[in-house]
XYZ file of C-alpha atoms in Angstrom:
580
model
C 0.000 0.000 0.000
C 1.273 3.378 -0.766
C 1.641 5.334 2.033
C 3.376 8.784 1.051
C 0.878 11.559 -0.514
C 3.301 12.888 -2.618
C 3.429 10.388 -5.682
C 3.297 11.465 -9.155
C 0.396 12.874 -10.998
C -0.961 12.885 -14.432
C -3.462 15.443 -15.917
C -5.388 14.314 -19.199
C -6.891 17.065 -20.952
C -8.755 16.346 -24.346
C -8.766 19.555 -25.993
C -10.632 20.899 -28.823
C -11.063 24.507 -30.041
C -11.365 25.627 -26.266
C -8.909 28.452 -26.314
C -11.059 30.959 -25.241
C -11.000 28.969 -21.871
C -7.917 27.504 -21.721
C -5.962 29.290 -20.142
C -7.752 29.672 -17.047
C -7.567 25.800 -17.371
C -3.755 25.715 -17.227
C -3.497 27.718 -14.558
C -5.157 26.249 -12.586
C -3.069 22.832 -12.786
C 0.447 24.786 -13.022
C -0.213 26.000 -9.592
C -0.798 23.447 -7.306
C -0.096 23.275 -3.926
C 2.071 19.674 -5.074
C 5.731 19.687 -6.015
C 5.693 20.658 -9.317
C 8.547 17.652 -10.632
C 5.748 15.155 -9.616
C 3.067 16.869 -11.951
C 2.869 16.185 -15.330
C 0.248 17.110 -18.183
C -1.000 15.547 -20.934
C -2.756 17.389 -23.774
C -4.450 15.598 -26.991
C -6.155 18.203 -30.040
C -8.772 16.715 -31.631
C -7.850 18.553 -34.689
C -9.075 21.593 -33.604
C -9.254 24.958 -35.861
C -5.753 26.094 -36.572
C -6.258 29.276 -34.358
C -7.038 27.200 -32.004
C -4.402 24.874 -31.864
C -1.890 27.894 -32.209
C -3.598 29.394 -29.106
C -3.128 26.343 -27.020
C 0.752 26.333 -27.948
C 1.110 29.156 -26.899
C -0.579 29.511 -23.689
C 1.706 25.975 -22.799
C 4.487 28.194 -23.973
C 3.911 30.813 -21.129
C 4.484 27.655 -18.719
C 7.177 28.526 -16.403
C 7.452 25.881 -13.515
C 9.315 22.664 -14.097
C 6.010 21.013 -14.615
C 6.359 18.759 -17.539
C 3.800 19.387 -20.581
C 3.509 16.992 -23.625
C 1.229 18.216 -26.400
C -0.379 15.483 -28.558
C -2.823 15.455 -31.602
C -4.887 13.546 -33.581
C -4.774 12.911 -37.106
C -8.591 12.989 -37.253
C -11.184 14.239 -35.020
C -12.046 10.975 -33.007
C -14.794 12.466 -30.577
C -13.970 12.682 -26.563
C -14.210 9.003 -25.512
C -11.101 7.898 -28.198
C -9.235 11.533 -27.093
C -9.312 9.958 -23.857
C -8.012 6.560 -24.321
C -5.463 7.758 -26.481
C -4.509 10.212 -23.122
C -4.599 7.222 -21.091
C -1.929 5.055 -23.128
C 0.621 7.862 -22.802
C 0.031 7.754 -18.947
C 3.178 6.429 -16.879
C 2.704 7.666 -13.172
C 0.667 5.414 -10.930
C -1.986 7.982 -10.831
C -3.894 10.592 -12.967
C -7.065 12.729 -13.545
C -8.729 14.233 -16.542
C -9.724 17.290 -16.973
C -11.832 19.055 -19.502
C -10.656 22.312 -21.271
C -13.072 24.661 -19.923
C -13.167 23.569 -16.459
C -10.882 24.197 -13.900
C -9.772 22.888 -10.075
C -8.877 24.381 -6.977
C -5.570 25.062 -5.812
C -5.651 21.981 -3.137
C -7.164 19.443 -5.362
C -4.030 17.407 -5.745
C -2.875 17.343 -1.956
C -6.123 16.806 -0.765
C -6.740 13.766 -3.168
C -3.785 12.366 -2.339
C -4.330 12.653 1.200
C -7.462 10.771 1.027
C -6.048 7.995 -1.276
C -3.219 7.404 1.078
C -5.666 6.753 3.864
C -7.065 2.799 2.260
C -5.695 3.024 -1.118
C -8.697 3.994 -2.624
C -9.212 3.395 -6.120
C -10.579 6.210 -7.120
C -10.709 9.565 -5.002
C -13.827 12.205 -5.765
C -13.891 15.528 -5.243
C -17.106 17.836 -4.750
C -17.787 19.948 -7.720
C -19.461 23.666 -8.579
C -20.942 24.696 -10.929
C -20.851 28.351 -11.543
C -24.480 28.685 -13.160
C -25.281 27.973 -9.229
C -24.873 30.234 -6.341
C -22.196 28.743 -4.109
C -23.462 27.428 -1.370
C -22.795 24.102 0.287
C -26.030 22.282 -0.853
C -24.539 23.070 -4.262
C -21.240 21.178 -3.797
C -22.194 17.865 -5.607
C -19.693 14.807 -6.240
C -21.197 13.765 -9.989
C -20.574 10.136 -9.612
C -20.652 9.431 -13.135
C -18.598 12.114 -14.563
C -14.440 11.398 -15.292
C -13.331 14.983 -14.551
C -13.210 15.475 -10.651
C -11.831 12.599 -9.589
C -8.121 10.494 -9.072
C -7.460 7.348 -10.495
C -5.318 4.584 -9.008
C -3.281 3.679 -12.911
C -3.610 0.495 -12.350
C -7.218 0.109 -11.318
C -8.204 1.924 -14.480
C -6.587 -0.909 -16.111
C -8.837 -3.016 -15.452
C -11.714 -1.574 -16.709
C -12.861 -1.876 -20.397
C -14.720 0.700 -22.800
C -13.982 0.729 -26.267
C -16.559 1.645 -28.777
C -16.928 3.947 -31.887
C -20.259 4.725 -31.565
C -20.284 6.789 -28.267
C -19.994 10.417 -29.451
C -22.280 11.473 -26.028
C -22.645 10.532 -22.497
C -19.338 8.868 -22.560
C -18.606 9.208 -18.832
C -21.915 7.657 -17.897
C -21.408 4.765 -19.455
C -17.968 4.371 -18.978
C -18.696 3.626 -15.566
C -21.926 1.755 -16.013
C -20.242 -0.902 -18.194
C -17.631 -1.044 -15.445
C -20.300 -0.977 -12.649
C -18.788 -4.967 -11.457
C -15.060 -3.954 -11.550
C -14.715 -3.887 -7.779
C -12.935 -0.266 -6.561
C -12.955 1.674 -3.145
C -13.536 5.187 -3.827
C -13.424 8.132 -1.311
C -14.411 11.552 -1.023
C -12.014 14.179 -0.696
C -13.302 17.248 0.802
C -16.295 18.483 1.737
C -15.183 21.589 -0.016
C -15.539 21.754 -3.816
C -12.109 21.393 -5.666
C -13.286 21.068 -9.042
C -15.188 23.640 -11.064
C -17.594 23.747 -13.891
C -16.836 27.008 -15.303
C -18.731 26.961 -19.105
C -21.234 25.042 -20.437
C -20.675 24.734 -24.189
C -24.211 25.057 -26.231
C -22.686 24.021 -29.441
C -21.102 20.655 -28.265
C -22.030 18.012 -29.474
C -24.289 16.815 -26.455
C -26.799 20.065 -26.581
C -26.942 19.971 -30.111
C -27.483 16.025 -30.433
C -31.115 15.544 -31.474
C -32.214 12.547 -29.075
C -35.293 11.273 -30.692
C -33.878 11.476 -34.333
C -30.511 9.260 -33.149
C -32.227 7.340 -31.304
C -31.357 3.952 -33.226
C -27.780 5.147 -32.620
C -28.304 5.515 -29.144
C -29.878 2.098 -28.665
C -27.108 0.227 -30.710
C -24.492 2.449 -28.265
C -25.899 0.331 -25.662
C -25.518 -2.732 -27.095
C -22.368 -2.669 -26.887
C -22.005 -2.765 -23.228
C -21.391 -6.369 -22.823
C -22.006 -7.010 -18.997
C -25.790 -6.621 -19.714
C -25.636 -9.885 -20.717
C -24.023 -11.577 -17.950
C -26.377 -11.124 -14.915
C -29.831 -11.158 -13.854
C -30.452 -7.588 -13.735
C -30.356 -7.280 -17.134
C -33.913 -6.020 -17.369
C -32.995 -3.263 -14.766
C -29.662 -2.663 -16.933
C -31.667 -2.206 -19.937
C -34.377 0.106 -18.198
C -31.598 2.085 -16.275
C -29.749 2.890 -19.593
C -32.125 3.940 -21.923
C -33.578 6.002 -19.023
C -30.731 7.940 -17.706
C -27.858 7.382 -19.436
C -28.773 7.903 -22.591
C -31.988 9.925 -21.689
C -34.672 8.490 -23.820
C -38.432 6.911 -23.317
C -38.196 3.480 -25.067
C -39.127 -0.132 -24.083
C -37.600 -3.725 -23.327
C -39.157 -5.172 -26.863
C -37.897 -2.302 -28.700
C -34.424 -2.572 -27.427
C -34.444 -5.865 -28.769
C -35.911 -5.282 -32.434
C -32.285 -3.177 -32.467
C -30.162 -6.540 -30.883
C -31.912 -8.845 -33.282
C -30.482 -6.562 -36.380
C -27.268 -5.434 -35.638
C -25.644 -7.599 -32.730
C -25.309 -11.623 -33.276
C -23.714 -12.601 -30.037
C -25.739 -10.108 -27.909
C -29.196 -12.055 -29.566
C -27.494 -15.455 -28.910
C -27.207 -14.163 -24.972
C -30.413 -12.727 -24.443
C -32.221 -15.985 -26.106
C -30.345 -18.197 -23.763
C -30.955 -15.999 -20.411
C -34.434 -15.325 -20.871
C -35.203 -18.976 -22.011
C -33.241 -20.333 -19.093
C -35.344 -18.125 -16.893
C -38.605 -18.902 -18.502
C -38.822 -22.280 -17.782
C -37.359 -21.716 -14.869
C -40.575 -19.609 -14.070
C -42.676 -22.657 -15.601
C -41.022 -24.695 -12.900
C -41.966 -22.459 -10.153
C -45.375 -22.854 -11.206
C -45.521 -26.590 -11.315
C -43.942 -26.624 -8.137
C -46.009 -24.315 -6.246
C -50.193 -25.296 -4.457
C -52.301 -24.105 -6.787
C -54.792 -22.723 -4.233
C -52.065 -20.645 -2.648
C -51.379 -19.296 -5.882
C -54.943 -18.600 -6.858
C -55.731 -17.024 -3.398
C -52.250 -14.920 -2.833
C -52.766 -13.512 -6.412
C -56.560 -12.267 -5.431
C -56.194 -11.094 -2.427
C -52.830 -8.770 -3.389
C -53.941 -7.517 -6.958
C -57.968 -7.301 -6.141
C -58.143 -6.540 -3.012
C -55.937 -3.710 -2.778
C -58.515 -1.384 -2.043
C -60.595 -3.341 0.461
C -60.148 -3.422 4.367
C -62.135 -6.683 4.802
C -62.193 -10.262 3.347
C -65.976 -10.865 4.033
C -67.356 -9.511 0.929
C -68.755 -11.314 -1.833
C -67.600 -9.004 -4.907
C -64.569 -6.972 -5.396
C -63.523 -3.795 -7.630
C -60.940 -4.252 -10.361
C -60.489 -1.766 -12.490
C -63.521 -0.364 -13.122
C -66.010 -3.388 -13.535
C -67.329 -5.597 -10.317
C -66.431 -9.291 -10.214
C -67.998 -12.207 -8.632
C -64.780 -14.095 -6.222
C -66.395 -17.460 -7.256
C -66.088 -16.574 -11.266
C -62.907 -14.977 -11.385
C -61.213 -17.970 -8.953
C -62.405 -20.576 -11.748
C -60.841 -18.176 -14.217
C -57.464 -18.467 -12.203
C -57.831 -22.083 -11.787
C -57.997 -22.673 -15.683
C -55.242 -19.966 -16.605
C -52.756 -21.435 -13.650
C -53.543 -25.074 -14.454
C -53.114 -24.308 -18.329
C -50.047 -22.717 -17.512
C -48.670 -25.902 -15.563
C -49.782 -28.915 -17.802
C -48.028 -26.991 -21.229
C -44.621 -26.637 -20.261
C -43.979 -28.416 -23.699
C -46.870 -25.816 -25.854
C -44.868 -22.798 -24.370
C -41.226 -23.767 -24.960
C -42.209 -24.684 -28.761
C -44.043 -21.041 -28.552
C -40.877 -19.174 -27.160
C -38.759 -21.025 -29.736
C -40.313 -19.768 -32.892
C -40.631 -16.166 -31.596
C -38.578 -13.337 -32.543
C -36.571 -11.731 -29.424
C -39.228 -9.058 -28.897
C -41.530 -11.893 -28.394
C -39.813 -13.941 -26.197
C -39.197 -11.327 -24.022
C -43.069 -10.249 -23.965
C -43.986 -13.980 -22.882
C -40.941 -14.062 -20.710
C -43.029 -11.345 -18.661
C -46.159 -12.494 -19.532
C -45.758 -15.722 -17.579
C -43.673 -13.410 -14.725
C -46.507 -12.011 -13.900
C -48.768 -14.599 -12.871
C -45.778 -15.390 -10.167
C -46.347 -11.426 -9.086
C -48.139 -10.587 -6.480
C -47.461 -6.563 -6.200
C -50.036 -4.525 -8.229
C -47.251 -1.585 -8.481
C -44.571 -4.380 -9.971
C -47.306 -5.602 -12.623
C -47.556 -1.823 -13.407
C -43.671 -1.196 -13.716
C -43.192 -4.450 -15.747
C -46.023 -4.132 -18.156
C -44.819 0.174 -18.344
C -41.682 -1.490 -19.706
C -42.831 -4.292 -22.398
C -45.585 -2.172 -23.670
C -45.905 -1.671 -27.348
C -45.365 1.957 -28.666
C -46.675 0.943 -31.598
C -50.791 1.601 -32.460
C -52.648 -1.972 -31.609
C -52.179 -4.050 -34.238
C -50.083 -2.558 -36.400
C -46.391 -3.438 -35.496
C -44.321 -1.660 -38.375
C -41.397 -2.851 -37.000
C -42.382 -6.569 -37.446
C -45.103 -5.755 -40.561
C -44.307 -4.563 -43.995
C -47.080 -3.065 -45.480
C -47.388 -2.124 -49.212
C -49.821 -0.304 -51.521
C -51.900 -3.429 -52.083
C -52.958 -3.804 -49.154
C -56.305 -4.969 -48.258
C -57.086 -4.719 -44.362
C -59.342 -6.417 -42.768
C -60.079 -5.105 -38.882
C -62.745 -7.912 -36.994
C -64.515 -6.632 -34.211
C -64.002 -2.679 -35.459
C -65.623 -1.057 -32.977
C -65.139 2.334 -33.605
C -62.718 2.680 -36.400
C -60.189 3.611 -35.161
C -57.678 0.771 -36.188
C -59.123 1.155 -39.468
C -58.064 5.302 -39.208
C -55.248 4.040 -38.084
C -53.701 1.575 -40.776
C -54.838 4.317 -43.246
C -52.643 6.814 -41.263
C -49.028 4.912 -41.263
C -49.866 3.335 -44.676
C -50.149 7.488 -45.756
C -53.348 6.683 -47.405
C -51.517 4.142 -49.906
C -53.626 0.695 -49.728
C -55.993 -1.255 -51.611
C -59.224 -1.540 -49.184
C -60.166 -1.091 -46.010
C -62.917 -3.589 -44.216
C -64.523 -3.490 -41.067
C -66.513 -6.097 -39.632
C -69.017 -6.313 -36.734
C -72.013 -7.917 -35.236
C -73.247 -4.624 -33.661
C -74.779 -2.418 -35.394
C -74.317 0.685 -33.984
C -70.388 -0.074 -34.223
C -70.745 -0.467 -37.809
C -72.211 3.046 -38.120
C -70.191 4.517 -35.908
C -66.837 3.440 -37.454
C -68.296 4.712 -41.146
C -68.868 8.337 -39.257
C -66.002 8.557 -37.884
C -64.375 7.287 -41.256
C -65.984 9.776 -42.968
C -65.141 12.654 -40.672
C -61.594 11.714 -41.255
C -62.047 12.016 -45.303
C -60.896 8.242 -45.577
C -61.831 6.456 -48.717
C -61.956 2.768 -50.457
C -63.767 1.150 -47.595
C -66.434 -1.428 -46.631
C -67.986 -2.196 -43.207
C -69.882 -5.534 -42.525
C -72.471 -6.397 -39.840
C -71.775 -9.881 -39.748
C -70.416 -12.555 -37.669
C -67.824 -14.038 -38.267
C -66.912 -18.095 -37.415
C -65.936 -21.958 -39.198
C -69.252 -22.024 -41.024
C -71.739 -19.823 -42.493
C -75.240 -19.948 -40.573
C -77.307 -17.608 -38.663
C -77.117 -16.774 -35.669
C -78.472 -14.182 -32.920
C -76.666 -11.904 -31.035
C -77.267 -8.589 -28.517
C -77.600 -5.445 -30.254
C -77.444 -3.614 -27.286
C -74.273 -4.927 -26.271
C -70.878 -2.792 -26.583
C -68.824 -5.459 -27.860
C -69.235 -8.324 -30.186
C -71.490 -11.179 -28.165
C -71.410 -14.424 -29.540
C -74.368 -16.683 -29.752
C -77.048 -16.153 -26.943
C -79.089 -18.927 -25.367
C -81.280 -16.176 -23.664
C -83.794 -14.714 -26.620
C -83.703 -11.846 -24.970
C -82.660 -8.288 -27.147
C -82.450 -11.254 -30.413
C -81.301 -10.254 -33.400
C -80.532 -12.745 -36.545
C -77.318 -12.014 -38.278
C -75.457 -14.030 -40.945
C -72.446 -15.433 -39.560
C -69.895 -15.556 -42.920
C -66.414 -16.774 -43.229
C -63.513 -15.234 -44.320
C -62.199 -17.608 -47.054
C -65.462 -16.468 -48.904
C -64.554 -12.785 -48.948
C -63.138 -11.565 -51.706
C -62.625 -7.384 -52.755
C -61.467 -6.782 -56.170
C -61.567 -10.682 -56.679
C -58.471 -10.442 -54.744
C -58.272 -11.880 -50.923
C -57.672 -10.161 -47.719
C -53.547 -9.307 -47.306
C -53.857 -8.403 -43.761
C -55.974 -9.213 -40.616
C -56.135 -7.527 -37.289
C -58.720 -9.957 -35.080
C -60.643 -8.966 -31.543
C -63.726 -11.378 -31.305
C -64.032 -11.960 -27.572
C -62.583 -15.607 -27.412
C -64.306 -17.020 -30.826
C -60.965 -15.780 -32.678
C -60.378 -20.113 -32.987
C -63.067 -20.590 -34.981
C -62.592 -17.436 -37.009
C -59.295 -18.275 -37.885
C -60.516 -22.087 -39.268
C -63.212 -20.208 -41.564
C -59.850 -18.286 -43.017
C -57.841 -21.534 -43.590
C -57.170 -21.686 -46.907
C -56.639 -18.054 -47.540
C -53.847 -18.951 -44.316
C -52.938 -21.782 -46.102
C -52.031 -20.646 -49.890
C -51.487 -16.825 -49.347
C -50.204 -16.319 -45.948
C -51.198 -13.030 -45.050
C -50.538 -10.907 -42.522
C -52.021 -11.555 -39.244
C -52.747 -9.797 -35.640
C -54.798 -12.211 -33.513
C -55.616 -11.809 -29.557
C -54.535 -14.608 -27.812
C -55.744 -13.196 -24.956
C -59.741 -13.843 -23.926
C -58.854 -17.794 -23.239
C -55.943 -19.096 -21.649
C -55.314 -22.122 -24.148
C -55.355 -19.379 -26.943
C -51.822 -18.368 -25.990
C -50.684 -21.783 -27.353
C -53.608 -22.915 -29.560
C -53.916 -20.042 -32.091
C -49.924 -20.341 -32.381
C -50.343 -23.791 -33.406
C -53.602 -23.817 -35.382
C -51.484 -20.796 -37.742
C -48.180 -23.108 -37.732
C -50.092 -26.269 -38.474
C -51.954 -24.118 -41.665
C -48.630 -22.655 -42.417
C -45.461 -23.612 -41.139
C -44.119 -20.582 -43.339
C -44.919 -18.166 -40.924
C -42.852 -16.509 -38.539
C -44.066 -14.821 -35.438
C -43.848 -12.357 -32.617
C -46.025 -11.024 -29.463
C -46.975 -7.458 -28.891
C -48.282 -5.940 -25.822
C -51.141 -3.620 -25.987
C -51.684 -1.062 -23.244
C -55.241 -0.607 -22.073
C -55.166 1.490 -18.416
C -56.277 -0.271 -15.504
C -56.623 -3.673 -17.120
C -52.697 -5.266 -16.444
C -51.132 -7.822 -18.210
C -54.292 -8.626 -20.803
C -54.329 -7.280 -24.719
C -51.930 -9.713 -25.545
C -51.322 -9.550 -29.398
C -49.919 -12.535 -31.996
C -48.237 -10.932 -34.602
C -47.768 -13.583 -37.611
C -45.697 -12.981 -41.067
């Protein structure tokens, strides 16, 4: 362990076209309360403008202690984070801080630094920073754990760590240290007292003048490259925590892997393994577990939240009231589905994409969770940004299309698919058994000057027959045993449907748990054109295997995916087949 505090010192200083600030920079390190034959600096242009360059020669010029000065440059403007390691491979003294151009550190920094270090051998040694758009004032003395400037490094620590990649042109430091967050160090504060100051903040670098949400691709492959994400458990956190505040941007689990699955081999190879490994891992835990403890711990936490006693013979969730006896035999079939097809939902996970497998990863997570606020955060994070249905990262749509939406509704999927397709399609069709959704969806078409459309009130199913159904129902009812509000409707099938003498291209399907049958009265459009499909898998627990199959079995073409639909209040449902 080193013991004396006066050991020799490196400054790093990536420079470029920072003249105007330099030399209060220089200063600052040429007089140090540290014996000047133990300082040295290290200065690397980034091929700065010539002025500039001459400026900084000849502020260095004006240098006259016995501090020793070396004045580097690259051939090319590399960016910061290659400046840096460049800096770093010239370094010979067992310790060394960078510094940035425009900033500048107290007079004590160094002997107060090494102080500290000397103490345990700390690793690295932080000092409190100001910033001087602040008023100074204790509360704003703040050690910025993830900055570089500020701070002693023990050489040979810094060794250890690894960061080398191109892409990083911002938000270096941060990540820097997040890829190196498992490299064991001790690190110490040094004062109390800020010895490092932020003096300018430039508005033309190349951090305040990076547009986030048009690099955001870039930013997302950045993090790829940060290796250790693949290598623990918290990767889910890892992935959350970087696109959140390192690189600063809104995005989602699924979408970070639409970016692996393109660009980055080994990094898709990783994440299949982990979250397969941990899937039927989850499937295990299920088996394993009383199913009555299951059925009655996930009640009582998620729909009872709100309720002080147990003696009551309905709950509240989300809006609509729920008999205990129904919704337990609705657990009982979901959990016991879950448990018996181990087999169903490995050869499910297997032919997904990575988005997918890391939306059922979570989907079958959270029928182990039994925290209503940790359903909310997980879903938050797997939710589709994309409109329902219409995945454009998975789906390829061209001008031919001809879109079929079953249960419509409203329209507004239909609106929707005329929206990202910029009005470029063949035909648009809505089907429903209400009525009143039928005209509603052609006003609201109408009002939004969309054209080359056709809206059914039919139902839709394996055979064609008539059948009744509730008019005065909201959503599509399938056949009613009651007479009650009867209506006859023709029940048609979609291999019969035909626009332009040409079949349907695309289907979106929402039927309320008769999307089986639906999907049989399409089988041979599935079978000979392979269209496009969006199915909910959703309504009945065995759909989340049996639709899967019923499409492979028609087609064993077709490659597929999961998307997760938000719809407020109602977690972890609107669960989305996407097939291609």
């Amino acid at each position: 362990m080193i013991k004396n505090i006066y050991q020799k010192v490196s400054f790093l200083i990536p420079y470029y076209n920072k003249g105007n600030f330099f030399e209060r920079t220089f200063k600052s390190l040429i007089n140090q309360n540290f014996p000047h034959e133990l300082i040295e600096i290290i200065i690397c242009d980034d091929c700065s403008k010539i002025e500039e360059f001459e400026l900084l020669k000849k502020i260095v010029s004006n240098n006259k202690t016995n501090i020793d000065v070396t004045i580097l440059q690259n051939s090319k403007n590399l960016g910061l984070h290659w400046t840096r390691k460049y800096l770093f491979e010239n370094v010979k003294t067992p310790f060394f801080a960078f510094i940035d151009a425009d900033d500048a550190i107290h007079k004590n920094f160094l002997i107060k630094c090494m102080k500290k270090q000397v103490k345990k051998d700390y690793d690295i040694v932080e000092a409190k920073i100001w910033w001087k758009d602040i008023s100074f004032s204790k509360k704003n003395f703040k050690v910025s754990t993830w900055s570089m400037c500020g701070k002693i490094f023990k050489t040979e620590w810094y060794k250890k760590t690894n960061f080398t990649s191109k892409q990083f042109r911002i938000f270096e430091d941060s990540a820097f240290f997040y890829i190196n967050k498992n490299i064991e160090r001790k690190t110490a504060l040094a004062s109390f007292f800020p010895l490092y100051f932020y003096f300018h903040d430039d508005t033309n670098s190349i951090l305040r003048t990076y547009d986030i949400t048009k690099n955001q691709q870039n930013i997302i492959k950045c993090s790829l490259t940060l290796s250790s994400l693949f290598e623990e458990k918290g990767f889910f956190n890892d992935m959350e925590y970087i696109t959140k505040n390192i690189f600063q941007i809104e995005t989602n689990l699924p979408e970070m892997m639409k970016y692996i699955e393109k660009d980055n081999i080994i990094a898709k190879e990783n994440c299949d393994k982990y979250f397969k490994k941990e899937l039927l891992s989850l499937i295990k835990k299920l088996q394993e577990s009383k199913l009555n403890k299951l059925i009655n711990k996930k009640m009582w936490y998620i729909f009872f939240k709100k309720i002080n006693t147990k003696n009551v013979n309905h709950f509240d969730f989300v809006g609509e009231t729920i008999y205990n006896k129904k919704k337990k035999e609705t657990f009982i079939e979901e959990y016991s589905f879950l448990r018996n097809n181990i087999n169903g939902i490995e050869e499910l996970y297997d032919s997904l994409d990575l988005p997918g497998k890391v939306i059922l990863f979570y989907w079958i997570k959270s029928k182990l969770i039994f925290s209503l606020n940790e359903i909310k955060n997980i879903e938050n994070l797997i939710t589709s940004k994309n409109l329902q249905y219409l995945d454009t990262d998975f789906f390829t749509f061209s001008e031919e299309e001809i879109y079929i939406n079953c249960g419509c509704y409203d329209g507004k999927d239909l609106l929707n698919f005329a929206n990202i397709t910029n009005n470029k399609y063949k035909f648009l069709v809505g089907i429903d058994t209400i009525k009143k959704n039928i005209e509603q969806t052609k006003n609201y078409l109408i009002k939004n000057n969309i054209s080359n459309f056709k809206l059914l009130n039919n139902a839709l199913g394996s055979s064609e027959r008539t059948i009744l159904v509730d008019q005065f129902a909201d959503m599509s009812v399938l056949e009613l045993k009651n007479e009650k509000n009867k209506e006859k409707i023709k029940q048609i099938i979609l291999d019969s449907l035909k626009f332009d003498n040409k079949n349907f291209t695309f289907l979106s399907l929402d039927v309320e748990g008769y999307e089986i049958e639906v999907l049989k009265g399409a089988s041979k459009v599935i079978e000979t054109q392979k269209p496009k499909l969006a199915i909910s898998i959703y309504h009945k627990p065995k759909h989340l295997i049996e639709v899967f199959k019923l499409l492979k079995d028609l087609n064993p073409e077709y490659k597929f995916s999961l998307q997760k639909i938000k719809n407020p209040g109602l977690y972890f449902t609107e669960l989305i087949l996407l097939a291609k």
